[in-house]
Short mmCIF file of C-alpha atoms in Angstrom, two decimals:
data_model
loop_
_atom_site.label_atom_id
_atom_site.label_comp_id
_atom_site.label_asym_id
_atom_site.label_seq_id
_atom_site.Cartn_x
_atom_site.Cartn_y
_atom_site.Cartn_z
CA ASP A 22 10.67 9.98 -14.15
CA ALA A 23 8.04 6.70 -14.74
CA ARG A 24 4.99 7.75 -12.03
CA VAL A 25 1.51 5.71 -12.10
CA THR A 26 -0.85 8.47 -12.81
CA GLN A 27 -4.30 8.80 -11.34
CA THR A 28 -7.29 11.01 -12.49
CA PRO A 29 -9.06 12.19 -11.12
CA ARG A 30 -7.40 13.30 -7.88
CA HIS A 31 -10.39 14.80 -6.41
CA LYS A 32 -14.18 13.73 -6.46
CA VAL A 33 -16.93 14.42 -4.87
CA THR A 34 -20.62 12.93 -6.14
CA GLU A 35 -23.79 12.67 -4.06
CA MET A 36 -25.10 9.00 -2.80
CA GLY A 37 -26.37 6.87 -5.88
CA GLN A 38 -24.14 8.71 -8.58
CA GLU A 39 -21.45 6.57 -10.88
CA VAL A 40 -17.52 7.55 -9.87
CA THR A 41 -15.53 6.52 -12.26
CA MET A 42 -11.42 6.36 -11.00
CA ARG A 43 -8.62 5.89 -13.70
CA CYS A 44 -5.03 4.89 -13.80
CA GLN A 45 -2.23 4.81 -15.24
CA PRO A 46 -0.13 1.69 -14.68
CA ILE A 47 3.86 2.74 -15.30
CA LEU A 48 4.66 1.59 -19.06
CA GLY A 49 5.77 -2.00 -19.22
CA HIS A 50 3.93 -2.65 -15.96
CA ASN A 51 2.24 -6.07 -15.83
CA THR A 52 0.59 -5.85 -12.30
CA VAL A 53 -1.96 -3.51 -11.67
CA PHE A 54 -3.55 -3.09 -8.04
CA TRP A 55 -6.63 -1.40 -6.11
CA TYR A 56 -6.23 -0.07 -2.71
CA ARG A 57 -8.71 1.92 -0.37
CA GLN A 58 -7.68 3.81 2.46
CA THR A 59 -9.77 4.74 5.28
CA MET A 60 -8.88 5.99 8.87
CA MET A 61 -11.09 2.84 10.30
CA GLN A 62 -9.80 -0.01 8.22
CA GLY A 63 -6.60 1.06 6.98
CA LEU A 64 -5.13 -0.13 3.90
CA GLU A 65 -7.05 -2.15 1.55
CA LEU A 66 -6.13 -4.34 -0.76
CA LEU A 67 -9.50 -4.37 -3.41
CA ALA A 68 -8.14 -6.01 -6.50
CA TYR A 69 -5.38 -6.86 -8.98
CA PHE A 70 -4.69 -7.36 -12.00
CA ARG A 71 -1.69 -9.57 -14.37
CA ASN A 72 -1.33 -9.05 -17.92
CA ARG A 73 -4.64 -7.37 -18.06
CA ALA A 74 -6.81 -10.41 -16.82
CA PRO A 75 -7.86 -9.95 -13.25
CA LEU A 76 -6.77 -12.73 -10.45
CA ASP A 77 -7.86 -11.31 -7.19
CA ASP A 78 -11.62 -9.19 -6.48
CA SER A 79 -11.85 -10.88 -3.38
CA GLY A 80 -11.35 -7.34 -1.88
CA MET A 81 -14.17 -5.89 -3.85
CA PRO A 82 -17.65 -5.32 -3.04
CA LYS A 83 -19.11 -7.12 -6.01
CA ASP A 84 -22.67 -5.55 -6.24
CA ARG A 85 -21.26 -1.74 -6.66
CA PHE A 86 -17.53 -1.87 -7.40
CA SER A 87 -16.40 -3.43 -10.69
CA ALA A 88 -12.56 -2.72 -11.78
CA GLU A 89 -11.46 -3.32 -15.61
CA MET A 90 -8.38 -3.29 -17.83
CA PRO A 91 -9.27 -2.39 -21.46
CA ASP A 92 -5.68 -1.56 -22.44
CA ALA A 93 -2.39 -1.99 -20.93
CA THR A 94 -1.86 1.97 -20.26
CA LEU A 95 -5.42 2.32 -18.36
CA ALA A 96 -7.15 0.71 -15.62
CA THR A 97 -10.70 1.28 -13.87
CA LEU A 98 -13.19 1.25 -11.03
CA LYS A 99 -15.97 2.34 -10.94
CA ILE A 100 -18.80 2.63 -8.41
CA GLN A 101 -21.93 2.22 -9.43
CA PRO A 102 -24.27 3.19 -6.87
CA SER A 103 -21.71 5.03 -4.57
CA GLU A 104 -22.79 5.57 -1.30
CA PRO A 105 -21.15 7.51 0.94
CA ARG A 106 -19.24 4.67 3.04
CA ASP A 107 -17.47 4.63 -0.42
CA SER A 108 -15.83 8.32 0.77
CA ALA A 109 -12.11 7.02 0.63
CA VAL A 110 -8.65 7.40 -0.77
CA TYR A 111 -8.18 5.00 -3.64
CA PHE A 112 -4.76 4.00 -5.24
CA CYS A 113 -3.37 2.55 -8.00
CA ALA A 114 -0.11 0.98 -7.97
CA SER A 115 1.84 -1.04 -10.45
CA GLY A 116 4.62 -3.75 -10.59
CA PRO A 117 6.49 -5.10 -12.90
CA GLY A 118 5.60 -8.57 -11.84
CA THR A 119 9.17 -10.40 -12.88
CA SER A 120 8.00 -13.23 -10.48
CA GLY A 121 4.16 -12.62 -11.28
CA ARG A 122 3.61 -12.53 -7.55
CA THR A 123 2.92 -9.52 -5.51
CA THR A 124 5.76 -9.27 -3.91
CA ASP A 125 8.01 -6.92 -6.20
CA THR A 126 7.81 -3.51 -5.11
CA GLN A 127 4.85 -1.22 -5.95
CA TYR A 128 4.81 2.08 -7.03
CA PHE A 129 1.65 4.03 -6.00
CA GLY A 130 -0.42 6.45 -7.61
CA PRO A 131 -0.77 9.31 -5.48
CA GLY A 132 -4.63 8.41 -4.85
CA THR A 133 -7.69 9.91 -6.32
CA ARG A 134 -9.89 11.06 -2.87
CA LEU A 135 -13.57 10.28 -3.39
CA THR A 136 -16.23 11.93 -1.14
CA VAL A 137 -19.65 10.47 -1.20
CA LEU A 138 -22.33 13.38 0.02
CA ALA B 9 -2.72 -16.85 7.51
CA GLN B 10 -0.30 -14.01 7.58
CA SER B 11 -1.31 -11.01 9.04
CA VAL B 12 1.17 -7.85 10.61
CA THR B 13 1.04 -5.64 13.70
CA GLN B 14 2.34 -2.45 14.07
CA LEU B 15 3.26 -1.45 17.69
CA GLY B 16 2.06 2.32 18.10
CA SER B 17 -0.39 4.32 15.99
CA HIS B 18 1.70 7.78 16.64
CA VAL B 19 5.42 7.94 17.37
CA SER B 20 7.28 11.10 17.85
CA VAL B 21 10.76 11.88 17.84
CA SER B 22 13.23 14.36 18.59
CA GLU B 23 15.05 16.04 15.92
CA GLY B 24 18.31 14.06 15.52
CA ALA B 25 16.99 11.26 17.30
CA LEU B 26 16.82 7.40 17.04
CA VAL B 27 14.02 6.29 15.16
CA LEU B 28 12.11 3.34 16.07
CA LEU B 29 8.82 1.70 14.63
CA ARG B 30 8.38 -1.51 15.61
CA CYS B 31 6.19 -4.70 13.71
CA ASN B 32 5.65 -7.72 14.29
CA TYR B 33 4.29 -10.42 11.32
CA SER B 34 2.34 -13.62 11.66
CA SER B 35 3.59 -16.07 8.70
CA SER B 36 3.13 -20.10 8.30
CA VAL B 37 5.63 -19.58 5.26
CA PRO B 38 9.07 -17.66 5.20
CA PRO B 39 7.73 -14.51 4.92
CA TYR B 40 8.79 -11.40 2.48
CA LEU B 41 8.69 -8.56 4.46
CA PHE B 42 8.55 -4.60 3.31
CA TRP B 43 7.91 -0.78 4.79
CA TYR B 44 6.55 1.38 2.96
CA VAL B 45 6.17 5.24 3.82
CA GLN B 46 3.01 7.78 2.61
CA TYR B 47 3.79 11.27 2.83
CA PRO B 48 0.89 13.43 3.25
CA ASN B 49 -1.21 13.83 0.35
CA GLN B 50 1.09 11.16 -1.36
CA GLY B 51 0.28 7.26 -2.41
CA LEU B 52 3.19 4.59 -1.02
CA GLN B 53 6.70 4.91 -1.24
CA LEU B 54 8.87 1.87 -0.56
CA LEU B 55 11.57 1.94 1.84
CA LEU B 56 13.30 -1.61 1.92
CA LYS B 57 11.95 -5.21 1.87
CA TYR B 58 13.35 -8.42 2.79
CA THR B 59 13.13 -11.78 0.93
CA THR B 60 15.79 -13.91 1.63
CA GLY B 61 19.52 -14.09 2.42
CA ALA B 62 21.04 -10.96 4.88
CA THR B 63 18.27 -9.81 7.51
CA LEU B 64 19.26 -6.49 7.94
CA VAL B 65 17.81 -4.73 4.83
CA LYS B 66 19.09 -1.50 3.82
CA GLY B 67 16.63 0.64 2.28
CA ILE B 68 16.34 4.58 0.88
CA ASN B 69 16.76 7.78 3.10
CA GLY B 70 19.06 5.85 6.20
CA PHE B 71 16.59 3.82 6.98
CA GLU B 72 17.01 0.34 7.81
CA ALA B 73 15.60 -3.02 9.16
CA GLU B 74 16.38 -6.02 10.12
CA PHE B 75 14.74 -9.48 10.34
CA LYS B 76 14.33 -11.27 13.31
CA LYS B 77 12.63 -14.81 12.95
CA SER B 78 12.94 -15.52 16.29
CA GLU B 79 11.33 -12.98 17.62
CA THR B 80 9.30 -12.50 13.93
CA SER B 81 9.94 -8.83 13.98
CA PHE B 82 10.97 -6.26 11.23
CA HIS B 83 11.37 -3.43 12.79
CA LEU B 84 12.32 -0.55 11.25
CA THR B 85 15.06 2.32 12.62
CA LYS B 86 16.73 5.06 11.08
CA PRO B 87 19.50 6.62 13.82
CA SER B 88 18.75 10.37 12.97
CA ALA B 89 15.46 11.74 12.65
CA HIS B 90 15.23 14.79 9.90
CA MET B 91 12.36 16.65 9.66
CA SER B 92 11.23 15.25 6.59
CA ASP B 93 10.88 12.22 7.92
CA ALA B 94 7.27 12.91 9.10
CA ALA B 95 5.57 10.83 7.69
CA GLU B 96 3.24 7.37 7.72
CA TYR B 97 4.93 4.30 7.84
CA PHE B 98 3.26 1.37 6.93
CA CYS B 99 5.08 -2.71 7.25
CA ALA B 100 3.78 -5.27 5.04
CA VAL B 101 3.99 -9.10 4.56
CA ARG B 102 3.71 -11.52 1.96
CA GLY B 103 -0.43 -13.24 2.29
CA SER B 104 -0.76 -16.70 2.20
CA TYR B 105 -1.67 -18.94 -0.95
CA ASN B 106 -5.06 -18.56 0.82
CA GLN B 107 -4.69 -14.92 0.30
CA GLY B 108 -3.78 -14.61 -3.04
CA GLY B 109 0.13 -13.72 -2.63
CA LYS B 110 -1.09 -10.52 -1.74
CA LEU B 111 0.56 -7.77 0.47
CA ILE B 112 -0.68 -7.26 3.95
CA PHE B 113 -0.45 -3.62 5.42
CA GLY B 114 -0.47 -3.26 9.03
CA GLN B 115 -2.32 -0.61 10.26
CA GLY B 116 0.61 1.98 9.52
CA THR B 117 2.01 4.49 12.58
CA GLU B 118 2.42 8.02 12.10
CA LEU B 119 6.10 9.54 12.59
CA SER B 120 6.55 12.83 13.94
CA VAL B 121 9.42 14.81 14.62
CA LYS B 122 9.77 17.79 16.49
CA PRO B 123 12.56 20.48 16.25
#
């Protein structure tokens, strides 16, 4: 049963610290998405990749957030420095990308719950 | 720009009753529409999607949704609620080209099922 995996599942850190979240997409999927979910803002798309190339990161605060795909089996989302307002659940999702669009079904990971004190 | 409005942040039904979760969309192009479900402490899971063709779409777990262009709606229904249906449900529409074609999610509707 292929699944998207995310690590860590929970992270508590102090303001100013660097946070790195990792995602392993489903093998063979060529699109990867990073979302943030908060009570206030709901589900927001931060960035997405196709074939490891970033296609859209307009939802991501550029000054502190960065997203990369070092290889096809790993996507990372980094926050440096972290702030309390970054506290949220961060989801990674992957898709087969057969049509090259985000309309393909996205398969979500279980999320990383980040708390910044 | 595309957008989604889910009417009612919280819906409560009795077990065995009809489930109706409302979603209205705004789209300047023929929409692609989705319903996702999120169980506690889990990621989102696709329930169903409409792209083209038949306007009544059947999904997993007995859910279905009907695309009504004239009403710009894509409401989610299930004839008989189960306790296991308690979760949060998200409606989404594909964004416009200017939005990168990405999925635009509604704010979610939390479904509670009473015994």
